[in-house]
Amino acid sequence: MGIDFAGVQFKNRVTLASGTCGFGRELAELFDLSLLGGICAKGLTLNPRIGNPPPRIAETPLGMLNSVGLQNPGVDAFIREELPFLRQFDTNIIANFSGSSPEEFAEIAAKLAGAGIDMLEVNISCPNVKAEGMLFGTSPDAAAEVTAAVKRVAGSVPVMVKLTPNVTDIVQIALACKDAGADALSLINTLLGMRFDLKSGKPILANGTGGLSGPAIFPVALRMVYQVANSVNIPILGLGGISSANDAREMLIAGAKLIGVGTAMFRDPLIAVKIIEELGKNEH
Ligand SMILES: Cc1cc2nc3c(=O)[nH]c(=O)nc-3n(C[C@H](O)[C@H](O)[C@H](O)COP(=O)(O)O)c2cc1C
């Protein structure tokens, strides 16, 4: 039985989180990607990016910090080289992307919509060059402006906006995105954190700060999904720290319609498939 999510049919409720499954090539050697409800591909930008200098990963209790810095081959190379590979599988392909201005978001979205992607995931956890680097996702106005710019060019492709948890009131941002035309929301992205090396006294990550993910953020994700689901009537893809079928069930109770598995895939690359199997047992 399929699940309708913003007009797209999903064979089950489980997707892979952006940035934790690349473009699926490595995982395709381990399991059939057609088993998945969907794949949120690695975050794209207009031009290729080499990302931040190493170290870009730091361990934390019950999670990890990353400051990969949106390393990616650029939207054109994705459409040319990665999308045909992903299209071999019978699963929804969700393109995650970010820009430095609403115009740049729209330019990337137009390319992806033209390439026949199943859904757009707008990553607004990135700096707005026109607002001194403030993240789009921390201002309701900026979040709305980006959402509207993407909607104008997306045609029939549903637009899902991915929210950052690094805000005081996530409901306010969610409402602004919905009012600007978002078809769905995904939350949460990573929580800003840092760690220091005791010997040098310097941050472990070359970038200084990074995004915290994994089981440590699960209760925060549940709380935010619950708050947004109770205030905004568009479907939610809930993610953040999900590592088991019971976590997925809890996220669905909080109000998500789909779930995303991210950091847990680094520990067990088959965990998403195991969660699908477990959840499937319940539905009959
Ligand atoms: C190494 C790494 C890279 C990520 N890259 C992206 C990205 O490109 N775009 C994005 O929207 N989120 C990105 N994320 C955030 C995840 O998609 C997800 O929202 C977050 O990690 C919380 O889920 P988790 O705890 O299950 O990993 C990344 C996370 C990690 C750990």
PDB file of C-alpha atoms and ligand atoms in Angstrom:
ATOM      1  CA  MET A   1       0.000   0.000   0.000  1.00  0.00           C
ATOM      2  CA  GLY A   2       1.375   3.350  -1.004  1.00  0.00           C
ATOM      3  CA  ILE A   3       1.629   6.480   1.094  1.00  0.00           C
ATOM      4  CA  ASP A   4       0.652   9.783  -0.457  1.00  0.00           C
ATOM      5  CA  PHE A   5       3.043  12.530   0.609  1.00  0.00           C
ATOM      6  CA  ALA A   6       2.389  15.937  -0.953  1.00  0.00           C
ATOM      7  CA  GLY A   7       1.025  14.207  -4.047  1.00  0.00           C
ATOM      8  CA  VAL A   8       3.960  11.795  -4.453  1.00  0.00           C
ATOM      9  CA  GLN A   9       3.373   8.076  -3.869  1.00  0.00           C
ATOM     10  CA  PHE A  10       5.849   6.371  -1.514  1.00  0.00           C
ATOM     11  CA  LYS A  11       5.983   2.550  -1.233  1.00  0.00           C
ATOM     12  CA  ASN A  12       6.891   2.869   2.457  1.00  0.00           C
ATOM     13  CA  ARG A  13       7.629   5.605   4.979  1.00  0.00           C
ATOM     14  CA  VAL A  14      11.414   5.349   5.050  1.00  0.00           C
ATOM     15  CA  THR A  15      13.837   7.669   3.251  1.00  0.00           C
ATOM     16  CA  LEU A  16      17.577   8.199   3.502  1.00  0.00           C
ATOM     17  CA  ALA A  17      18.685  11.594   4.819  1.00  0.00           C
ATOM     18  CA  SER A  18      20.599  14.002   2.633  1.00  0.00           C
ATOM     19  CA  GLY A  19      24.366  13.900   2.991  1.00  0.00           C
ATOM     20  CA  THR A  20      24.448  10.494   4.634  1.00  0.00           C
ATOM     21  CA  CYS A  21      23.952   8.352   1.513  1.00  0.00           C
ATOM     22  CA  GLY A  22      25.828  10.353  -1.145  1.00  0.00           C
ATOM     23  CA  PHE A  23      24.186   9.629  -4.500  1.00  0.00           C
ATOM     24  CA  GLY A  24      23.467   6.024  -3.546  1.00  0.00           C
ATOM     25  CA  ARG A  25      26.375   4.423  -5.419  1.00  0.00           C
ATOM     26  CA  GLU A  26      28.137   2.898  -2.391  1.00  0.00           C
ATOM     27  CA  LEU A  27      24.910   1.716  -0.737  1.00  0.00           C
ATOM     28  CA  ALA A  28      23.681   0.157  -3.994  1.00  0.00           C
ATOM     29  CA  GLU A  29      26.488  -2.392  -3.562  1.00  0.00           C
ATOM     30  CA  LEU A  30      25.011  -3.439  -0.222  1.00  0.00           C
ATOM     31  CA  PHE A  31      21.258  -3.564  -0.867  1.00  0.00           C
ATOM     32  CA  ASP A  32      18.610  -2.904  -3.500  1.00  0.00           C
ATOM     33  CA  LEU A  33      17.812   0.818  -3.321  1.00  0.00           C
ATOM     34  CA  SER A  34      14.352   0.018  -4.759  1.00  0.00           C
ATOM     35  CA  LEU A  35      13.405  -1.187  -1.260  1.00  0.00           C
ATOM     36  CA  LEU A  36      13.453   2.416  -0.025  1.00  0.00           C
ATOM     37  CA  GLY A  37      10.542   4.837   0.045  1.00  0.00           C
ATOM     38  CA  GLY A  38      12.895   7.529  -1.149  1.00  0.00           C
ATOM     39  CA  ILE A  39      16.428   8.854  -1.259  1.00  0.00           C
ATOM     40  CA  CYS A  40      17.316  12.443  -0.365  1.00  0.00           C
ATOM     41  CA  ALA A  41      20.485  12.917  -2.359  1.00  0.00           C
ATOM     42  CA  LYS A  42      23.544  14.846  -1.153  1.00  0.00           C
ATOM     43  CA  GLY A  43      22.963  18.595  -0.991  1.00  0.00           C
ATOM     44  CA  LEU A  44      23.596  20.347  -4.319  1.00  0.00           C
ATOM     45  CA  THR A  45      24.745  23.869  -5.112  1.00  0.00           C
ATOM     46  CA  LEU A  46      24.855  25.754  -8.417  1.00  0.00           C
ATOM     47  CA  ASN A  47      28.594  25.244  -8.839  1.00  0.00           C
ATOM     48  CA  PRO A  48      30.785  22.368  -7.623  1.00  0.00           C
ATOM     49  CA  ARG A  49      32.130  22.776  -4.079  1.00  0.00           C
ATOM     50  CA  ILE A  50      35.124  21.080  -2.481  1.00  0.00           C
ATOM     51  CA  GLY A  51      33.705  21.686   0.992  1.00  0.00           C
ATOM     52  CA  ASN A  52      35.542  22.606   4.188  1.00  0.00           C
ATOM     53  CA  PRO A  53      39.130  21.610   5.041  1.00  0.00           C
ATOM     54  CA  PRO A  54      39.670  18.516   7.255  1.00  0.00           C
ATOM     55  CA  PRO A  55      39.114  17.468   9.989  1.00  0.00           C
ATOM     56  CA  ARG A  56      35.415  17.626   9.084  1.00  0.00           C
ATOM     57  CA  ILE A  57      34.102  14.980  11.469  1.00  0.00           C
ATOM     58  CA  ALA A  58      34.304  14.746  15.270  1.00  0.00           C
ATOM     59  CA  GLU A  59      32.861  12.067  17.526  1.00  0.00           C
ATOM     60  CA  THR A  60      30.453  12.981  20.326  1.00  0.00           C
ATOM     61  CA  PRO A  61      28.610  10.939  22.936  1.00  0.00           C
ATOM     62  CA  LEU A  62      25.664   9.392  21.027  1.00  0.00           C
ATOM     63  CA  GLY A  63      26.300  11.275  17.830  1.00  0.00           C
ATOM     64  CA  MET A  64      28.733  13.057  15.571  1.00  0.00           C
ATOM     65  CA  LEU A  65      29.674  16.554  14.505  1.00  0.00           C
ATOM     66  CA  ASN A  66      30.238  17.282  10.823  1.00  0.00           C
ATOM     67  CA  SER A  67      31.359  20.314   8.905  1.00  0.00           C
ATOM     68  CA  VAL A  68      31.507  18.819   5.415  1.00  0.00           C
ATOM     69  CA  GLY A  69      30.580  22.221   3.963  1.00  0.00           C
ATOM     70  CA  LEU A  70      28.261  21.014   1.187  1.00  0.00           C
ATOM     71  CA  GLN A  71      30.910  19.248  -0.873  1.00  0.00           C
ATOM     72  CA  ASN A  72      29.186  18.296  -4.143  1.00  0.00           C
ATOM     73  CA  PRO A  73      29.770  18.172  -7.905  1.00  0.00           C
ATOM     74  CA  GLY A  74      27.217  20.927  -8.693  1.00  0.00           C
ATOM     75  CA  VAL A  75      23.669  20.617  -9.991  1.00  0.00           C
ATOM     76  CA  ASP A  76      24.572  20.136 -13.685  1.00  0.00           C
ATOM     77  CA  ALA A  77      26.954  17.242 -12.986  1.00  0.00           C
ATOM     78  CA  PHE A  78      24.314  15.690 -10.702  1.00  0.00           C
ATOM     79  CA  ILE A  79      21.715  15.791 -13.482  1.00  0.00           C
ATOM     80  CA  ARG A  80      24.195  14.480 -16.067  1.00  0.00           C
ATOM     81  CA  GLU A  81      26.028  11.813 -14.062  1.00  0.00           C
ATOM     82  CA  GLU A  82      24.208  10.880 -10.865  1.00  0.00           C
ATOM     83  CA  LEU A  83      20.509  11.148 -11.649  1.00  0.00           C
ATOM     84  CA  PRO A  84      20.573   8.508 -14.449  1.00  0.00           C
ATOM     85  CA  PHE A  85      22.204   6.098 -11.971  1.00  0.00           C
ATOM     86  CA  LEU A  86      19.594   6.789  -9.263  1.00  0.00           C
ATOM     87  CA  ARG A  87      16.785   6.490 -11.827  1.00  0.00           C
ATOM     88  CA  GLN A  88      17.578   2.791 -12.318  1.00  0.00           C
ATOM     89  CA  PHE A  89      15.905   2.168  -8.968  1.00  0.00           C
ATOM     90  CA  ASP A  90      12.187   2.111  -8.290  1.00  0.00           C
ATOM     91  CA  THR A  91      12.241   4.698  -5.503  1.00  0.00           C
ATOM     92  CA  ASN A  92      11.534   8.413  -5.189  1.00  0.00           C
ATOM     93  CA  ILE A  93      14.509  10.651  -5.791  1.00  0.00           C
ATOM     94  CA  ILE A  94      14.447  13.812  -3.718  1.00  0.00           C
ATOM     95  CA  ALA A  95      16.967  16.488  -4.637  1.00  0.00           C
ATOM     96  CA  ASN A  96      18.342  18.490  -1.704  1.00  0.00           C
ATOM     97  CA  PHE A  97      19.923  21.823  -2.593  1.00  0.00           C
ATOM     98  CA  SER A  98      20.924  25.223  -1.255  1.00  0.00           C
ATOM     99  CA  GLY A  99      21.894  28.618  -2.608  1.00  0.00           C
ATOM    100  CA  SER A 100      23.302  31.916  -1.449  1.00  0.00           C
ATOM    101  CA  SER A 101      20.301  34.011  -2.611  1.00  0.00           C
ATOM    102  CA  PRO A 102      16.641  33.334  -3.451  1.00  0.00           C
ATOM    103  CA  GLU A 103      17.534  33.779  -7.138  1.00  0.00           C
ATOM    104  CA  GLU A 104      20.216  31.106  -6.908  1.00  0.00           C
ATOM    105  CA  PHE A 105      17.822  28.711  -5.146  1.00  0.00           C
ATOM    106  CA  ALA A 106      15.362  29.293  -8.001  1.00  0.00           C
ATOM    107  CA  GLU A 107      17.998  28.717 -10.686  1.00  0.00           C
ATOM    108  CA  ILE A 108      18.933  25.336  -9.178  1.00  0.00           C
ATOM    109  CA  ALA A 109      15.288  24.378  -8.601  1.00  0.00           C
ATOM    110  CA  ALA A 110      14.409  25.123 -12.242  1.00  0.00           C
ATOM    111  CA  LYS A 111      17.194  22.835 -13.441  1.00  0.00           C
ATOM    112  CA  LEU A 112      16.129  20.011 -11.111  1.00  0.00           C
ATOM    113  CA  ALA A 113      12.425  20.355 -11.944  1.00  0.00           C
ATOM    114  CA  GLY A 114      13.318  20.279 -15.651  1.00  0.00           C
ATOM    115  CA  ALA A 115      15.305  17.077 -15.078  1.00  0.00           C
ATOM    116  CA  GLY A 116      12.221  15.325 -13.709  1.00  0.00           C
ATOM    117  CA  ILE A 117      13.107  14.949 -10.052  1.00  0.00           C
ATOM    118  CA  ASP A 118      10.309  13.510  -7.844  1.00  0.00           C
ATOM    119  CA  MET A 119      10.534  16.132  -5.118  1.00  0.00           C
ATOM    120  CA  LEU A 120      12.639  19.145  -4.181  1.00  0.00           C
ATOM    121  CA  GLU A 121      14.100  19.475  -0.686  1.00  0.00           C
ATOM    122  CA  VAL A 122      15.131  23.062  -0.029  1.00  0.00           C
ATOM    123  CA  ASN A 123      17.954  23.239   2.508  1.00  0.00           C
ATOM    124  CA  ILE A 124      17.604  26.641   4.157  1.00  0.00           C
ATOM    125  CA  SER A 125      20.336  25.953   6.751  1.00  0.00           C
ATOM    126  CA  CYS A 126      22.814  27.987   4.719  1.00  0.00           C
ATOM    127  CA  PRO A 127      24.029  31.591   4.811  1.00  0.00           C
ATOM    128  CA  ASN A 128      22.249  34.408   2.991  1.00  0.00           C
ATOM    129  CA  VAL A 129      25.029  36.455   1.378  1.00  0.00           C
ATOM    130  CA  LYS A 130      22.770  39.524   1.273  1.00  0.00           C
ATOM    131  CA  ALA A 131      22.107  39.364   5.049  1.00  0.00           C
ATOM    132  CA  GLU A 132      25.704  39.159   6.290  1.00  0.00           C
ATOM    133  CA  GLY A 133      25.686  35.392   6.303  1.00  0.00           C
ATOM    134  CA  MET A 134      22.618  34.953   8.501  1.00  0.00           C
ATOM    135  CA  LEU A 135      21.031  31.585   7.752  1.00  0.00           C
ATOM    136  CA  PHE A 136      17.901  31.713   5.570  1.00  0.00           C
ATOM    137  CA  GLY A 137      16.321  29.201   7.907  1.00  0.00           C
ATOM    138  CA  THR A 138      16.565  31.391  11.000  1.00  0.00           C
ATOM    139  CA  SER A 139      14.409  34.223   9.634  1.00  0.00           C
ATOM    140  CA  PRO A 140      10.719  33.717   8.746  1.00  0.00           C
ATOM    141  CA  ASP A 141      10.949  36.373   6.003  1.00  0.00           C
ATOM    142  CA  ALA A 142      14.069  34.917   4.391  1.00  0.00           C
ATOM    143  CA  ALA A 143      12.685  31.370   4.624  1.00  0.00           C
ATOM    144  CA  ALA A 144       9.456  32.538   2.975  1.00  0.00           C
ATOM    145  CA  GLU A 145      11.322  34.404   0.256  1.00  0.00           C
ATOM    146  CA  VAL A 146      13.335  31.310  -0.687  1.00  0.00           C
ATOM    147  CA  THR A 147      10.252  29.067  -0.591  1.00  0.00           C
ATOM    148  CA  ALA A 148       8.295  31.421  -2.862  1.00  0.00           C
ATOM    149  CA  ALA A 149      11.213  31.737  -5.305  1.00  0.00           C
ATOM    150  CA  VAL A 150      11.502  27.944  -5.581  1.00  0.00           C
ATOM    151  CA  LYS A 151       7.727  27.465  -5.892  1.00  0.00           C
ATOM    152  CA  ARG A 152       7.577  29.893  -8.808  1.00  0.00           C
ATOM    153  CA  VAL A 153       9.827  27.651 -10.939  1.00  0.00           C
ATOM    154  CA  ALA A 154       9.018  24.173  -9.555  1.00  0.00           C
ATOM    155  CA  GLY A 155       5.987  23.558 -11.783  1.00  0.00           C
ATOM    156  CA  SER A 156       4.303  20.331 -10.715  1.00  0.00           C
ATOM    157  CA  VAL A 157       7.257  19.137  -8.597  1.00  0.00           C
ATOM    158  CA  PRO A 158       6.373  19.298  -4.872  1.00  0.00           C
ATOM    159  CA  VAL A 159       8.541  21.558  -2.750  1.00  0.00           C
ATOM    160  CA  MET A 160       9.616  20.359   0.702  1.00  0.00           C
ATOM    161  CA  VAL A 161      11.492  22.859   2.876  1.00  0.00           C
ATOM    162  CA  LYS A 162      14.052  21.456   5.309  1.00  0.00           C
ATOM    163  CA  LEU A 163      14.091  23.353   8.585  1.00  0.00           C
ATOM    164  CA  THR A 164      17.005  24.059  10.879  1.00  0.00           C
ATOM    165  CA  PRO A 165      16.589  23.407  14.622  1.00  0.00           C
ATOM    166  CA  ASN A 166      18.917  26.311  15.416  1.00  0.00           C
ATOM    167  CA  VAL A 167      16.046  28.724  16.053  1.00  0.00           C
ATOM    168  CA  THR A 168      14.011  29.895  19.026  1.00  0.00           C
ATOM    169  CA  ASP A 169      10.605  29.161  17.514  1.00  0.00           C
ATOM    170  CA  ILE A 170      10.536  26.563  14.735  1.00  0.00           C
ATOM    171  CA  VAL A 171       6.747  26.863  14.334  1.00  0.00           C
ATOM    172  CA  GLN A 172       7.109  30.464  13.196  1.00  0.00           C
ATOM    173  CA  ILE A 173       9.544  29.425  10.435  1.00  0.00           C
ATOM    174  CA  ALA A 174       7.352  26.458   9.458  1.00  0.00           C
ATOM    175  CA  LEU A 175       4.287  28.691   9.128  1.00  0.00           C
ATOM    176  CA  ALA A 176       6.205  31.205   7.025  1.00  0.00           C
ATOM    177  CA  CYS A 177       7.277  28.423   4.620  1.00  0.00           C
ATOM    178  CA  LYS A 178       3.764  27.032   4.421  1.00  0.00           C
ATOM    179  CA  ASP A 179       2.260  30.453   3.725  1.00  0.00           C
ATOM    180  CA  ALA A 180       4.854  30.958   0.981  1.00  0.00           C
ATOM    181  CA  GLY A 181       3.639  27.777  -0.733  1.00  0.00           C
ATOM    182  CA  ALA A 182       5.677  24.882   0.688  1.00  0.00           C
ATOM    183  CA  ASP A 183       4.008  21.534  -0.052  1.00  0.00           C
ATOM    184  CA  ALA A 184       5.809  19.694   2.776  1.00  0.00           C
ATOM    185  CA  LEU A 185       8.418  20.215   5.483  1.00  0.00           C
ATOM    186  CA  SER A 186      11.353  18.097   6.592  1.00  0.00           C
ATOM    187  CA  LEU A 187      12.917  18.525  10.011  1.00  0.00           C
ATOM    188  CA  ILE A 188      15.357  18.563  11.622  1.00  0.00           C
ATOM    189  CA  ASN A 189      18.721  19.437  10.157  1.00  0.00           C
ATOM    190  CA  THR A 190      21.758  19.286  12.466  1.00  0.00           C
ATOM    191  CA  LEU A 191      22.203  21.254  15.698  1.00  0.00           C
ATOM    192  CA  LEU A 192      25.176  23.602  15.796  1.00  0.00           C
ATOM    193  CA  GLY A 193      27.922  22.374  18.116  1.00  0.00           C
ATOM    194  CA  MET A 194      31.654  22.198  18.691  1.00  0.00           C
ATOM    195  CA  ARG A 195      34.410  20.220  20.462  1.00  0.00           C
ATOM    196  CA  PHE A 196      37.941  21.113  21.541  1.00  0.00           C
ATOM    197  CA  ASP A 197      41.151  19.156  21.454  1.00  0.00           C
ATOM    198  CA  LEU A 198      42.514  19.087  25.024  1.00  0.00           C
ATOM    199  CA  LYS A 199      46.190  19.132  23.968  1.00  0.00           C
ATOM    200  CA  SER A 200      46.071  22.068  21.568  1.00  0.00           C
ATOM    201  CA  GLY A 201      43.094  23.851  23.100  1.00  0.00           C
ATOM    202  CA  LYS A 202      41.820  24.314  19.535  1.00  0.00           C
ATOM    203  CA  PRO A 203      38.517  23.190  18.013  1.00  0.00           C
ATOM    204  CA  ILE A 204      38.687  19.630  16.647  1.00  0.00           C
ATOM    205  CA  LEU A 205      36.871  20.649  13.452  1.00  0.00           C
ATOM    206  CA  ALA A 206      38.970  22.826  11.149  1.00  0.00           C
ATOM    207  CA  ASN A 207      35.845  24.921  10.584  1.00  0.00           C
ATOM    208  CA  GLY A 208      35.456  25.470  14.345  1.00  0.00           C
ATOM    209  CA  THR A 209      31.803  24.555  14.592  1.00  0.00           C
ATOM    210  CA  GLY A 210      29.789  21.747  13.006  1.00  0.00           C
ATOM    211  CA  GLY A 211      26.378  20.094  12.903  1.00  0.00           C
ATOM    212  CA  LEU A 212      25.434  17.581  15.594  1.00  0.00           C
ATOM    213  CA  SER A 213      23.464  14.525  14.411  1.00  0.00           C
ATOM    214  CA  GLY A 214      22.658  11.032  15.637  1.00  0.00           C
ATOM    215  CA  PRO A 215      20.729   9.625  18.633  1.00  0.00           C
ATOM    216  CA  ALA A 216      21.706  12.613  20.827  1.00  0.00           C
ATOM    217  CA  ILE A 217      19.345  14.874  18.853  1.00  0.00           C
ATOM    218  CA  PHE A 218      16.377  12.469  18.670  1.00  0.00           C
ATOM    219  CA  PRO A 219      14.324  14.019  21.529  1.00  0.00           C
ATOM    220  CA  VAL A 220      14.869  17.483  20.068  1.00  0.00           C
ATOM    221  CA  ALA A 221      13.666  16.261  16.663  1.00  0.00           C
ATOM    222  CA  LEU A 222      10.582  14.639  18.215  1.00  0.00           C
ATOM    223  CA  ARG A 223       9.714  17.821  20.085  1.00  0.00           C
ATOM    224  CA  MET A 224      10.073  19.995  16.997  1.00  0.00           C
ATOM    225  CA  VAL A 225       8.108  17.640  14.718  1.00  0.00           C
ATOM    226  CA  TYR A 226       5.362  17.478  17.352  1.00  0.00           C
ATOM    227  CA  GLN A 227       5.192  21.270  17.650  1.00  0.00           C
ATOM    228  CA  VAL A 228       5.149  21.817  13.881  1.00  0.00           C
ATOM    229  CA  ALA A 229       2.669  18.992  13.181  1.00  0.00           C
ATOM    230  CA  ASN A 230       0.255  20.554  15.661  1.00  0.00           C
ATOM    231  CA  SER A 231       0.431  23.987  14.069  1.00  0.00           C
ATOM    232  CA  VAL A 232       1.023  23.554  10.329  1.00  0.00           C
ATOM    233  CA  ASN A 233      -1.233  21.413   8.136  1.00  0.00           C
ATOM    234  CA  ILE A 234       1.215  20.205   5.500  1.00  0.00           C
ATOM    235  CA  PRO A 235       2.916  16.787   5.631  1.00  0.00           C
ATOM    236  CA  ILE A 236       6.175  16.329   7.538  1.00  0.00           C
ATOM    237  CA  LEU A 237       9.198  14.148   6.911  1.00  0.00           C
ATOM    238  CA  GLY A 238      10.628  13.674  10.412  1.00  0.00           C
ATOM    239  CA  LEU A 239      14.302  12.970  10.943  1.00  0.00           C
ATOM    240  CA  GLY A 240      17.050  13.452  13.475  1.00  0.00           C
ATOM    241  CA  GLY A 241      18.635  10.590  15.379  1.00  0.00           C
ATOM    242  CA  ILE A 242      16.349   7.785  14.194  1.00  0.00           C
ATOM    243  CA  SER A 243      18.236   4.499  14.629  1.00  0.00           C
ATOM    244  CA  SER A 244      15.575   1.812  15.068  1.00  0.00           C
ATOM    245  CA  ALA A 245      12.032   0.854  14.078  1.00  0.00           C
ATOM    246  CA  ASN A 246      10.817   1.984  17.490  1.00  0.00           C
ATOM    247  CA  ASP A 247      12.419   5.394  16.956  1.00  0.00           C
ATOM    248  CA  ALA A 248      10.624   5.552  13.597  1.00  0.00           C
ATOM    249  CA  ARG A 249       7.318   4.632  15.268  1.00  0.00           C
ATOM    250  CA  GLU A 250       7.855   7.362  17.857  1.00  0.00           C
ATOM    251  CA  MET A 251       8.533   9.892  15.111  1.00  0.00           C
ATOM    252  CA  LEU A 252       5.290   8.882  13.362  1.00  0.00           C
ATOM    253  CA  ILE A 253       3.404   9.333  16.654  1.00  0.00           C
ATOM    254  CA  ALA A 254       4.943  12.823  16.960  1.00  0.00           C
ATOM    255  CA  GLY A 255       3.233  13.679  13.679  1.00  0.00           C
ATOM    256  CA  ALA A 256       5.598  12.794  10.826  1.00  0.00           C
ATOM    257  CA  LYS A 257       4.204  11.028   7.759  1.00  0.00           C
ATOM    258  CA  LEU A 258       7.594   9.919   6.425  1.00  0.00           C
ATOM    259  CA  ILE A 259      10.839   9.415   8.307  1.00  0.00           C
ATOM    260  CA  GLY A 260      14.477   9.896   7.357  1.00  0.00           C
ATOM    261  CA  VAL A 261      17.459   7.812   8.464  1.00  0.00           C
ATOM    262  CA  GLY A 262      20.832   9.552   8.447  1.00  0.00           C
ATOM    263  CA  THR A 263      23.733   9.089  10.831  1.00  0.00           C
ATOM    264  CA  ALA A 264      22.508   5.599  11.843  1.00  0.00           C
ATOM    265  CA  MET A 265      23.452   4.460   8.313  1.00  0.00           C
ATOM    266  CA  PHE A 266      27.147   5.037   9.118  1.00  0.00           C
ATOM    267  CA  ARG A 267      26.977   2.487  11.923  1.00  0.00           C
ATOM    268  CA  ASP A 268      24.786  -0.025  10.073  1.00  0.00           C
ATOM    269  CA  PRO A 269      24.254   0.590   6.339  1.00  0.00           C
ATOM    270  CA  LEU A 270      21.363  -1.887   6.382  1.00  0.00           C
ATOM    271  CA  ILE A 271      19.448  -0.152   9.187  1.00  0.00           C
ATOM    272  CA  ALA A 272      16.988   1.609   6.845  1.00  0.00           C
ATOM    273  CA  VAL A 273      16.045  -1.713   5.244  1.00  0.00           C
ATOM    274  CA  LYS A 274      15.680  -3.335   8.671  1.00  0.00           C
ATOM    275  CA  ILE A 275      13.389  -0.484   9.778  1.00  0.00           C
ATOM    276  CA  ILE A 276      11.269  -0.931   6.618  1.00  0.00           C
ATOM    277  CA  GLU A 277      10.909  -4.657   7.364  1.00  0.00           C
ATOM    278  CA  GLU A 278       9.984  -4.017  11.012  1.00  0.00           C
ATOM    279  CA  LEU A 279       7.448  -1.305  10.212  1.00  0.00           C
ATOM    280  CA  GLY A 280       5.946  -3.502   7.480  1.00  0.00           C
ATOM    281  CA  LYS A 281       5.147  -6.200  10.050  1.00  0.00           C
ATOM    282  CA  ASN A 282       2.908  -3.718  11.877  1.00  0.00           C
ATOM    283  CA  GLU A 283       0.884  -2.640   8.907  1.00  0.00           C
ATOM    284  CA  HIS A 284      -0.739  -6.041   8.318  1.00  0.00           C
TER     285      HIS A 284
HETATM  286  C1  LIG B   1      27.840  13.971   7.098  1.00  0.00           C
HETATM  287  C2  LIG B   1      26.518  14.672   6.986  1.00  0.00           C
HETATM  288  C3  LIG B   1      26.231  15.438   5.851  1.00  0.00           C
HETATM  289  C4  LIG B   1      24.997  16.097   5.719  1.00  0.00           C
HETATM  290  N1  LIG B   1      24.719  16.811   4.583  1.00  0.00           N
HETATM  291  C5  LIG B   1      23.490  17.414   4.436  1.00  0.00           C
HETATM  292  C6  LIG B   1      23.160  18.114   3.231  1.00  0.00           C
HETATM  293  O1  LIG B   1      23.929  18.159   2.270  1.00  0.00           O
HETATM  294  N2  LIG B   1      21.941  18.722   3.161  1.00  0.00           N
HETATM  295  C7  LIG B   1      21.032  18.669   4.205  1.00  0.00           C
HETATM  296  O2  LIG B   1      19.942  19.238   4.092  1.00  0.00           O
HETATM  297  N3  LIG B   1      21.315  17.985   5.343  1.00  0.00           N
HETATM  298  C8  LIG B   1      22.507  17.367   5.471  1.00  0.00           C
HETATM  299  N4  LIG B   1      22.798  16.650   6.616  1.00  0.00           N
HETATM  300  C9  LIG B   1      21.775  16.562   7.700  1.00  0.00           C
HETATM  301  C10 LIG B   1      20.999  15.254   7.633  1.00  0.00           C
HETATM  302  O3  LIG B   1      20.308  15.108   6.406  1.00  0.00           O
HETATM  303  C11 LIG B   1      19.983  15.168   8.797  1.00  0.00           C
HETATM  304  O4  LIG B   1      19.048  16.217   8.709  1.00  0.00           O
HETATM  305  C12 LIG B   1      20.660  15.250  10.174  1.00  0.00           C
HETATM  306  O5  LIG B   1      21.905  14.577  10.175  1.00  0.00           O
HETATM  307  C13 LIG B   1      19.777  14.669  11.294  1.00  0.00           C
HETATM  308  O6  LIG B   1      19.447  13.309  11.056  1.00  0.00           O
HETATM  309  P1  LIG B   1      20.317  12.069  11.643  1.00  0.00           P
HETATM  310  O7  LIG B   1      20.548  12.343  13.086  1.00  0.00           O
HETATM  311  O8  LIG B   1      19.479  10.863  11.366  1.00  0.00           O
HETATM  312  O9  LIG B   1      21.607  12.053  10.867  1.00  0.00           O
HETATM  313  C14 LIG B   1      24.030  15.987   6.765  1.00  0.00           C
HETATM  314  C15 LIG B   1      24.324  15.211   7.906  1.00  0.00           C
HETATM  315  C16 LIG B   1      25.536  14.550   8.021  1.00  0.00           C
HETATM  316  C17 LIG B   1      25.815  13.724   9.250  1.00  0.00           C
END
